[in-house]
Tab-separated table of C-alpha atoms in Angstrom:
chain	number	residue	atom	x	y	z
A	1	MET	CA	-44.450	-16.959	-35.372
A	2	SER	CA	-44.678	-14.238	-32.731
A	3	ARG	CA	-44.624	-15.066	-29.013
A	4	ARG	CA	-47.547	-13.766	-26.934
A	5	PHE	CA	-47.226	-12.348	-23.414
A	6	GLY	CA	-49.693	-10.692	-21.045
A	7	VAL	CA	-47.249	-7.849	-20.531
A	8	VAL	CA	-43.797	-6.933	-21.860
A	9	VAL	CA	-41.505	-4.886	-19.592
A	10	ILE	CA	-38.777	-3.023	-21.472
A	11	GLY	CA	-35.823	-2.434	-19.157
A	12	ALA	CA	-34.292	-4.725	-16.506
A	13	GLY	CA	-33.391	-2.063	-13.955
A	14	ALA	CA	-34.868	-1.409	-10.516
A	15	ALA	CA	-38.361	-0.391	-11.661
A	16	GLY	CA	-38.614	-2.932	-14.485
A	17	LEU	CA	-37.551	-5.978	-12.459
A	18	PHE	CA	-39.729	-5.052	-9.475
A	19	CYS	CA	-42.782	-4.447	-11.676
A	20	ALA	CA	-42.225	-7.750	-13.516
A	21	GLY	CA	-41.935	-9.717	-10.259
A	22	VAL	CA	-45.108	-8.235	-8.753
A	23	ALA	CA	-47.098	-8.653	-11.991
A	24	GLY	CA	-45.863	-12.224	-12.473
A	25	GLN	CA	-46.835	-13.188	-8.934
A	26	ARG	CA	-50.300	-11.756	-9.592
A	27	GLY	CA	-50.784	-14.242	-12.430
A	28	LEU	CA	-49.667	-12.381	-15.529
A	29	LYS	CA	-47.430	-13.939	-18.183
A	30	VAL	CA	-44.533	-11.467	-18.137
A	31	LEU	CA	-41.536	-10.953	-20.422
A	32	VAL	CA	-38.649	-8.626	-19.492
A	33	VAL	CA	-36.478	-7.414	-22.376
A	34	ASP	CA	-33.198	-5.484	-22.064
A	35	HIS	CA	-30.461	-4.598	-24.549
A	36	SER	CA	-27.777	-5.258	-21.924
A	37	GLU	CA	-26.473	-8.632	-20.728
A	38	LYS	CA	-26.464	-7.441	-17.110
A	39	VAL	CA	-29.499	-6.531	-14.988
A	40	GLY	CA	-29.841	-3.832	-12.344
A	41	GLU	CA	-26.484	-2.196	-13.063
A	42	LYS	CA	-27.532	1.089	-11.447
A	43	ILE	CA	-28.484	-0.793	-8.284
A	44	ARG	CA	-25.139	-2.587	-8.309
A	45	ILE	CA	-23.023	0.589	-8.502
A	46	SER	CA	-25.192	2.713	-6.195
A	47	GLY	CA	-24.257	3.676	-2.664
A	48	GLY	CA	-20.608	2.786	-3.166
A	49	GLY	CA	-21.604	-0.793	-4.021
A	50	ARG	CA	-23.961	-1.142	-1.037
A	51	ALA	CA	-27.167	0.209	-2.671
A	52	ASN	CA	-28.946	3.049	-0.890
A	53	PHE	CA	-32.214	1.215	-1.607
A	54	THR	CA	-34.714	3.526	0.136
A	55	ASN	CA	-35.106	6.322	2.663
A	56	ARG	CA	-37.190	5.748	5.777
A	57	ASP	CA	-37.552	9.533	6.341
A	58	LEU	CA	-39.839	9.866	3.323
A	59	ASP	CA	-43.031	11.543	4.541
A	60	VAL	CA	-45.846	9.289	3.276
A	61	ARG	CA	-48.403	12.070	3.918
A	62	ALA	CA	-46.485	14.566	1.757
A	63	PRO	CA	-43.935	12.508	-0.224
A	64	GLN	CA	-43.881	15.054	-3.033
A	65	ARG	CA	-41.722	17.428	-0.970
A	66	HIS	CA	-38.727	15.143	-1.624
A	67	PHE	CA	-39.232	15.217	-5.410
A	68	ILE	CA	-39.103	17.619	-8.339
A	69	GLY	CA	-40.781	17.652	-11.748
A	70	ASP	CA	-43.191	19.865	-13.671
A	71	ASN	CA	-45.898	18.444	-11.384
A	72	PRO	CA	-44.264	17.286	-8.115
A	73	ASN	CA	-47.680	16.190	-6.774
A	74	PHE	CA	-47.945	13.479	-9.451
A	75	CYS	CA	-45.737	11.094	-7.445
A	76	ARG	CA	-47.878	11.374	-4.318
A	77	SER	CA	-50.385	8.640	-5.204
A	78	ALA	CA	-47.857	5.866	-5.878
A	79	LEU	CA	-45.506	6.841	-3.026
A	80	SER	CA	-48.297	6.973	-0.439
A	81	ARG	CA	-49.579	3.534	-1.517
A	82	TYR	CA	-46.183	1.800	-1.469
A	83	ALA	CA	-44.154	3.169	1.426
A	84	PRO	CA	-40.489	2.575	2.307
A	85	GLN	CA	-41.510	0.163	5.088
A	86	GLN	CA	-43.138	-2.150	2.542
A	87	PHE	CA	-39.899	-2.446	0.597
A	88	ILE	CA	-37.955	-2.829	3.868
A	89	ASP	CA	-40.272	-5.746	4.744
A	90	LEU	CA	-39.361	-7.401	1.427
A	91	VAL	CA	-35.629	-6.862	2.058
A	92	GLN	CA	-35.994	-8.443	5.520
A	93	LYS	CA	-38.008	-11.349	4.101
A	94	HIS	CA	-35.001	-12.133	1.885
A	95	GLY	CA	-32.651	-12.002	4.895
A	96	ILE	CA	-30.679	-8.997	3.676
A	97	ALA	CA	-28.950	-7.138	6.521
A	98	PHE	CA	-28.945	-3.343	6.267
A	99	HIS	CA	-28.162	-0.185	8.244
A	100	GLU	CA	-29.130	3.479	8.358
A	101	LYS	CA	-26.193	5.666	7.434
A	102	HIS	CA	-27.462	9.256	7.526
A	103	LYS	CA	-30.811	11.071	7.374
A	104	GLY	CA	-32.909	7.930	6.871
A	105	GLN	CA	-30.700	6.484	4.107
A	106	LEU	CA	-30.714	2.660	4.181
A	107	PHE	CA	-27.799	0.634	2.788
A	108	CYS	CA	-27.037	-3.083	2.569
A	109	ASP	CA	-24.471	-4.271	5.131
A	110	GLY	CA	-23.028	-6.397	2.349
A	111	SER	CA	-23.084	-6.012	-1.432
A	112	SER	CA	-25.722	-4.235	-3.516
A	113	GLN	CA	-25.839	-7.443	-5.566
A	114	GLN	CA	-28.128	-8.776	-2.809
A	115	ILE	CA	-30.882	-6.359	-3.919
A	116	VAL	CA	-30.439	-7.417	-7.560
A	117	ASP	CA	-30.589	-11.096	-6.523
A	118	MET	CA	-33.730	-10.399	-4.479
A	119	LEU	CA	-35.482	-8.818	-7.486
A	120	LEU	CA	-34.467	-11.754	-9.691
A	121	ALA	CA	-35.806	-14.187	-7.062
A	122	GLU	CA	-39.110	-12.271	-7.028
A	123	CYS	CA	-39.237	-12.502	-10.844
A	124	ALA	CA	-38.525	-16.239	-10.690
A	125	ALA	CA	-41.334	-16.657	-8.151
A	126	GLY	CA	-43.661	-15.027	-10.681
A	127	GLY	CA	-42.481	-17.155	-13.602
A	128	VAL	CA	-41.111	-14.110	-15.398
A	129	GLU	CA	-39.259	-14.788	-18.662
A	130	ARG	CA	-36.180	-12.659	-19.471
A	131	TRP	CA	-34.623	-12.012	-22.875
A	132	GLN	CA	-31.120	-10.554	-22.564
A	133	PRO	CA	-29.342	-9.186	-24.418
A	134	CYS	CA	-32.204	-8.438	-26.794
A	135	ARG	CA	-32.596	-5.386	-28.994
A	136	ILE	CA	-36.030	-3.890	-29.612
A	137	GLY	CA	-36.847	-2.717	-33.124
A	138	ASN	CA	-40.172	-1.414	-34.348
A	139	ILE	CA	-43.196	-1.242	-32.023
A	140	ALA	CA	-46.553	-1.039	-33.770
A	141	LEU	CA	-50.243	-1.180	-32.877
A	142	THR	CA	-52.182	-4.094	-34.394
A	143	ARG	CA	-55.784	-3.886	-35.625
A	144	SER	CA	-56.936	-5.600	-32.441
A	145	GLY	CA	-55.368	-2.830	-30.307
A	146	SER	CA	-52.464	-4.922	-28.995
A	147	TYR	CA	-48.787	-4.274	-29.748
A	148	ARG	CA	-46.406	-6.052	-32.086
A	149	ILE	CA	-42.756	-5.661	-31.068
A	150	GLU	CA	-39.925	-6.580	-33.409
A	151	SER	CA	-36.923	-7.858	-31.465
A	152	SER	CA	-33.561	-9.484	-32.148
A	153	ARG	CA	-35.057	-12.715	-30.717
A	154	GLY	CA	-38.150	-12.619	-32.880
A	155	PRO	CA	-41.534	-10.861	-32.919
A	156	ILE	CA	-43.620	-10.433	-29.747
A	157	GLU	CA	-47.313	-9.663	-29.288
A	158	THR	CA	-48.778	-8.172	-26.134
A	159	PRO	CA	-51.734	-6.037	-25.028
A	160	LYS	CA	-49.568	-4.131	-22.538
A	161	ILE	CA	-46.084	-2.624	-22.576
A	162	VAL	CA	-44.307	-1.207	-19.524
A	163	VAL	CA	-41.437	1.155	-20.374
A	164	ALA	CA	-38.821	1.100	-17.591
A	165	THR	CA	-35.790	2.199	-19.582
A	166	GLY	CA	-34.424	4.799	-17.146
A	167	GLY	CA	-32.851	8.120	-18.102
A	168	LEU	CA	-29.658	9.298	-19.775
A	169	SER	CA	-27.421	9.200	-16.685
A	170	ILE	CA	-24.262	7.085	-16.649
A	171	PRO	CA	-24.189	6.117	-20.365
A	172	GLN	CA	-21.218	3.841	-19.658
A	173	ILE	CA	-23.631	1.289	-18.121
A	174	GLY	CA	-26.032	1.408	-21.052
A	175	ALA	CA	-28.295	4.443	-20.558
A	176	THR	CA	-30.161	5.515	-23.723
A	177	ASP	CA	-33.039	7.770	-24.815
A	178	PHE	CA	-35.094	4.765	-25.962
A	179	GLY	CA	-37.955	5.372	-23.516
A	180	TYR	CA	-38.384	8.977	-24.615
A	181	ARG	CA	-38.477	7.861	-28.251
A	182	ILE	CA	-41.251	5.347	-27.506
A	183	ALA	CA	-43.233	8.097	-25.754
A	184	GLU	CA	-42.849	10.474	-28.688
A	185	GLN	CA	-43.748	7.743	-31.182
A	186	PHE	CA	-47.148	7.439	-29.510
A	187	GLY	CA	-47.753	11.181	-29.247
A	188	LEU	CA	-46.793	11.678	-25.600
A	189	ARG	CA	-44.988	14.795	-24.421
A	190	VAL	CA	-41.459	14.675	-22.972
A	191	VAL	CA	-40.076	17.281	-20.560
A	192	THR	CA	-36.543	18.069	-21.778
A	193	PRO	CA	-34.155	15.781	-19.866
A	194	ARG	CA	-31.188	17.224	-17.954
A	195	PRO	CA	-28.529	15.844	-15.582
A	196	ALA	CA	-29.547	15.908	-11.887
A	197	LEU	CA	-27.764	14.987	-8.650
A	198	VAL	CA	-24.617	16.019	-10.505
A	199	PRO	CA	-21.351	17.805	-9.578
A	200	LEU	CA	-21.105	21.454	-10.679
A	201	THR	CA	-18.146	22.938	-12.546
A	202	PHE	CA	-16.535	26.372	-12.265
A	203	GLY	CA	-14.036	28.045	-14.534
A	204	GLY	CA	-12.100	31.226	-15.136
A	205	GLU	CA	-10.256	33.550	-12.784
A	206	ALA	CA	-12.988	33.499	-10.126
A	207	TRP	CA	-12.253	29.826	-9.459
A	208	GLU	CA	-8.427	29.978	-9.477
A	209	PRO	CA	-7.950	30.634	-5.725
A	210	TYR	CA	-10.005	27.510	-4.916
A	211	ALA	CA	-8.635	25.077	-7.521
A	212	GLY	CA	-5.982	23.940	-5.029
A	213	LEU	CA	-8.614	22.884	-2.466
A	214	ALA	CA	-9.504	19.631	-4.320
A	215	GLY	CA	-10.250	16.875	-1.819
A	216	LEU	CA	-11.363	19.226	0.969
A	217	ALA	CA	-14.750	18.329	2.508
A	218	LEU	CA	-16.803	20.246	5.071
A	219	PRO	CA	-20.445	20.723	6.150
A	220	VAL	CA	-22.148	23.772	4.594
A	221	ARG	CA	-25.520	25.386	4.038
A	222	ILE	CA	-26.081	25.798	0.307
A	223	GLU	CA	-28.933	27.572	-1.446
A	224	THR	CA	-30.093	28.704	-4.876
A	225	GLY	CA	-33.138	30.360	-6.376
A	226	ALA	CA	-35.128	33.399	-5.307
A	227	LYS	CA	-38.349	33.881	-3.321
A	228	LYS	CA	-40.771	30.959	-3.833
A	229	GLU	CA	-38.169	29.004	-5.815
A	230	LYS	CA	-35.486	29.270	-3.124
A	231	MET	CA	-34.106	25.894	-2.000
A	232	ALA	CA	-31.469	25.173	0.617
A	233	PHE	CA	-29.734	22.113	2.079
A	234	LEU	CA	-27.453	21.463	5.056
A	235	GLU	CA	-25.034	18.829	3.765
A	236	ASP	CA	-21.349	18.064	3.178
A	237	LEU	CA	-19.512	19.859	0.385
A	238	LEU	CA	-16.502	18.491	-1.533
A	239	PHE	CA	-14.041	20.583	-3.543
A	240	THR	CA	-12.914	18.836	-6.757
A	241	HIS	CA	-10.313	19.687	-9.409
A	242	ARG	CA	-13.060	21.091	-11.659
A	243	GLY	CA	-15.539	22.496	-9.145
A	244	LEU	CA	-17.790	21.377	-6.310
A	245	SER	CA	-19.403	18.044	-5.462
A	246	GLY	CA	-20.513	16.118	-2.382
A	247	PRO	CA	-24.085	15.658	-1.116
A	248	ALA	CA	-24.682	19.433	-0.743
A	249	VAL	CA	-23.941	20.135	-4.390
A	250	LEU	CA	-25.639	17.001	-5.741
A	251	GLN	CA	-28.817	18.013	-3.883
A	252	ILE	CA	-28.797	21.647	-4.991
A	253	SER	CA	-27.896	20.736	-8.605
A	254	SER	CA	-31.428	19.451	-9.191
A	255	TYR	CA	-32.767	22.929	-8.378
A	256	TRP	CA	-29.980	25.031	-9.911
A	257	LYS	CA	-30.711	26.869	-13.165
A	258	PRO	CA	-27.860	27.803	-15.553
A	259	GLY	CA	-26.643	31.348	-14.897
A	260	ALA	CA	-27.980	31.422	-11.335
A	261	PRO	CA	-25.583	31.848	-8.396
A	262	LEU	CA	-25.171	29.549	-5.415
A	263	THR	CA	-24.920	30.987	-1.902
A	264	LEU	CA	-22.798	29.039	0.581
A	265	ASP	CA	-22.389	29.350	4.330
A	266	PHE	CA	-19.115	27.637	5.265
A	267	ALA	CA	-19.777	27.864	9.015
A	268	PRO	CA	-23.498	27.145	9.423
A	269	GLY	CA	-24.763	27.915	12.904
A	270	VAL	CA	-21.695	30.041	13.748
A	271	ASP	CA	-21.660	33.857	13.993
A	272	VAL	CA	-18.318	34.386	12.253
A	273	ALA	CA	-18.385	38.179	12.673
A	274	GLN	CA	-18.834	37.829	16.430
A	275	ALA	CA	-16.115	35.144	16.714
A	276	LEU	CA	-13.551	37.244	14.813
A	277	GLY	CA	-14.571	40.379	16.737
A	278	GLU	CA	-13.924	38.609	20.032
A	279	ALA	CA	-10.632	37.214	18.705
A	280	LYS	CA	-9.487	40.747	17.852
A	281	LEU	CA	-9.879	41.768	21.513
A	282	ARG	CA	-7.929	38.854	23.028
A	283	SER	CA	-5.587	37.359	20.416
A	284	LYS	CA	-2.393	38.254	18.560
A	285	LYS	CA	-2.594	35.216	16.239
A	286	ARG	CA	-2.735	35.704	12.493
A	287	ILE	CA	-6.236	35.995	11.022
A	288	ALA	CA	-5.812	32.707	9.115
A	289	ASN	CA	-5.086	30.886	12.390
A	290	GLU	CA	-8.175	32.319	14.113
A	291	LEU	CA	-10.344	31.529	11.075
A	292	ALA	CA	-9.039	27.935	11.087
A	293	ALA	CA	-10.892	27.419	14.382
A	294	LEU	CA	-14.167	27.944	12.447
A	295	VAL	CA	-13.463	26.374	9.022
A	296	PRO	CA	-10.794	23.926	7.731
A	297	SER	CA	-7.331	25.512	7.708
A	298	ARG	CA	-6.861	24.973	3.950
A	299	LEU	CA	-10.013	26.972	3.301
A	300	ALA	CA	-8.951	29.666	5.798
A	301	ASP	CA	-5.563	29.998	4.049
A	302	ALA	CA	-7.187	30.240	0.604
A	303	TRP	CA	-9.563	32.920	1.806
A	304	VAL	CA	-7.012	35.081	3.615
A	305	GLY	CA	-4.447	34.634	0.840
A	306	GLN	CA	-6.597	36.668	-1.565
A	307	ASP	CA	-6.508	39.896	0.488
A	308	PRO	CA	-3.329	41.608	1.778
A	309	ALA	CA	-5.433	43.392	4.423
A	310	LEU	CA	-6.064	39.993	6.036
A	311	GLN	CA	-2.472	38.748	6.089
A	312	ARG	CA	-1.679	40.046	9.559
A	313	PRO	CA	-2.432	39.404	13.245
A	314	VAL	CA	-6.139	39.620	14.025
A	315	ASN	CA	-5.629	42.402	16.604
A	316	GLU	CA	-4.120	44.623	13.876
A	317	ALA	CA	-6.916	44.022	11.334
A	318	ALA	CA	-9.355	46.733	10.335
A	319	ASP	CA	-12.932	46.127	11.480
A	320	LYS	CA	-14.076	46.660	7.891
A	321	ALA	CA	-11.746	43.904	6.597
A	322	LEU	CA	-12.945	41.431	9.254
A	323	ALA	CA	-16.582	42.265	8.506
A	324	ALA	CA	-16.032	41.644	4.774
A	325	LEU	CA	-14.301	38.333	5.527
A	326	SER	CA	-17.155	37.258	7.824
A	327	GLU	CA	-19.722	38.093	5.138
A	328	ARG	CA	-17.832	36.052	2.547
A	329	ILE	CA	-17.627	33.016	4.848
A	330	ALA	CA	-21.337	33.199	5.687
A	331	ARG	CA	-22.702	34.255	2.276
A	332	TRP	CA	-20.247	33.331	-0.469
A	333	GLN	CA	-21.855	33.708	-3.878
A	334	ILE	CA	-20.458	31.960	-6.921
A	335	THR	CA	-22.044	31.017	-10.247
A	336	PRO	CA	-21.313	27.572	-11.718
A	337	SER	CA	-20.241	27.449	-15.360
A	338	GLY	CA	-22.062	24.142	-15.843
A	339	THR	CA	-22.348	20.534	-14.658
A	340	GLU	CA	-20.271	17.384	-15.083
A	341	GLY	CA	-23.060	16.097	-17.361
A	342	TYR	CA	-24.739	12.706	-17.677
A	343	LYS	CA	-21.464	10.839	-17.213
A	344	LYS	CA	-21.363	11.882	-13.526
A	345	ALA	CA	-25.091	12.528	-12.930
A	346	GLU	CA	-26.753	10.038	-10.588
A	347	VAL	CA	-30.171	10.569	-12.198
A	348	THR	CA	-31.931	12.339	-15.059
A	349	ALA	CA	-34.453	15.089	-14.390
A	350	GLY	CA	-37.247	15.596	-16.916
A	351	GLY	CA	-38.704	12.722	-18.921
A	352	VAL	CA	-42.162	11.535	-19.948
A	353	ASP	CA	-44.606	14.333	-19.109
A	354	THR	CA	-46.788	13.369	-16.151
A	355	ARG	CA	-49.731	15.230	-17.746
A	356	ASP	CA	-49.911	12.310	-20.177
A	357	LEU	CA	-49.849	9.607	-17.435
A	358	SER	CA	-52.253	8.359	-14.765
A	359	SER	CA	-50.830	8.867	-11.271
A	360	GLN	CA	-52.899	5.863	-10.105
A	361	THR	CA	-51.798	3.289	-12.700
A	362	MET	CA	-48.850	4.856	-14.608
A	363	GLU	CA	-50.748	4.152	-17.857
A	364	SER	CA	-50.312	6.773	-20.559
A	365	LYS	CA	-52.961	8.381	-22.761
A	366	GLN	CA	-52.018	5.648	-25.233
A	367	PRO	CA	-54.034	2.645	-23.901
A	368	GLY	CA	-51.880	-0.288	-22.767
A	369	LEU	CA	-48.644	1.738	-22.675
A	370	PHE	CA	-47.192	2.386	-19.186
A	371	PHE	CA	-44.116	4.309	-17.994
A	372	ILE	CA	-42.387	3.815	-14.610
A	373	GLY	CA	-39.235	4.832	-12.758
A	374	GLU	CA	-36.639	7.318	-13.944
A	375	VAL	CA	-37.990	7.632	-17.503
A	376	VAL	CA	-40.893	9.641	-15.984
A	377	ASP	CA	-40.569	13.341	-15.081
A	378	VAL	CA	-40.193	12.588	-11.356
A	379	THR	CA	-36.789	13.107	-9.692
A	380	GLY	CA	-36.048	12.548	-6.016
A	381	TRP	CA	-33.544	13.935	-3.594
A	382	LEU	CA	-30.248	12.194	-2.977
A	383	GLY	CA	-30.411	9.393	-0.429
A	384	GLY	CA	-32.619	6.542	-1.654
A	385	TYR	CA	-35.617	8.589	-2.773
A	386	ASN	CA	-35.182	7.734	-6.461
A	387	PHE	CA	-35.108	4.004	-5.716
A	388	GLN	CA	-38.273	4.415	-3.646
A	389	TRP	CA	-39.917	6.076	-6.657
A	390	ALA	CA	-38.809	3.093	-8.773
A	391	TRP	CA	-40.402	0.621	-6.328
A	392	ALA	CA	-43.577	2.676	-5.795
A	393	SER	CA	-44.254	3.486	-9.462
A	394	ALA	CA	-43.521	-0.136	-10.413
A	395	HIS	CA	-45.903	-1.424	-7.728
A	396	ALA	CA	-48.672	0.991	-8.783
A	397	CYS	CA	-48.274	-0.162	-12.371
A	398	ALA	CA	-48.034	-3.898	-11.582
A	399	THR	CA	-51.178	-3.888	-9.435
A	400	ALA	CA	-53.056	-2.009	-12.181
A	401	LEU	CA	-51.965	-4.391	-14.947
């Protein structure tokens, strides 16, 4: 005998649990199914274990400017109807203390487990049933237009399925392509997934002088793309053993296209040419020492060490050599060889094509089949924006169910 539910949510992550709780509290008989024993693993590991659960700087009048996808405007409807403050109100209702760390990013004072527990409490309040671990097999349409789902705990029947299976990022906590396969089974298009918010790698001789800078962090301006596609961020950069990471690189990685260069300014807001020109008139220190007043000394040493013309006191340096050094500090161009891949990517760009979904309800062209959260081709900036998309898309879906 198959069990009947008003709605089945596949995936017990941020979007799936939130959608289930809201739908359950609105009177629906809800089942959440997940192949993993644990729920909300991405919430638990996010923000260094403190969960960067939203961003209060999100512009509710133009939320799409914080997101990418083939149609960035798609996310506008859900995000403008469920704003960060509404989720903050829920967090406060559950007595969870939080703080703003940087640029509107909100984190729990304590453990990220508090957000997971809050979502489970909301599900319990809505009488939501959970089957975990439970594998999903075949999903088929019945003659009546409802769905029959084969599962490791027996068959299920439902008129509505919500797919909240996430993307391919961080496979070690259970990420799979299951959501994309469901979409394709029912004739929906999928924008090719790719790692986003991910460290970039560099190889070959061009990277050798910088390989020893691993662990060095500093604020930079970073940009990529040309003309209308140009994107830039002012954030912290981190040198790693294999390349570059830190918020600056994670942000730009979502916009970077393979083969395209990055342009970095290591002293944003500083006129390096003017500073070195003035130093030449008054100082007898070595160029590396003068440069270390503008950028970290390890970086200054690496830079000067590549050019014999710079390994001398600043007052003896040729103007041409100082000008070239200033240009490199302010506009260093380097082309990544690739990314660290899904293992290190915080999110997955691409996903279920928004042309096949309703921005109001998250229902697909296949009646009764909904997609929410990261599985959709909507990807936010670093800093809580992707969780806000999870909450907003889940809320839009739950209220439409």
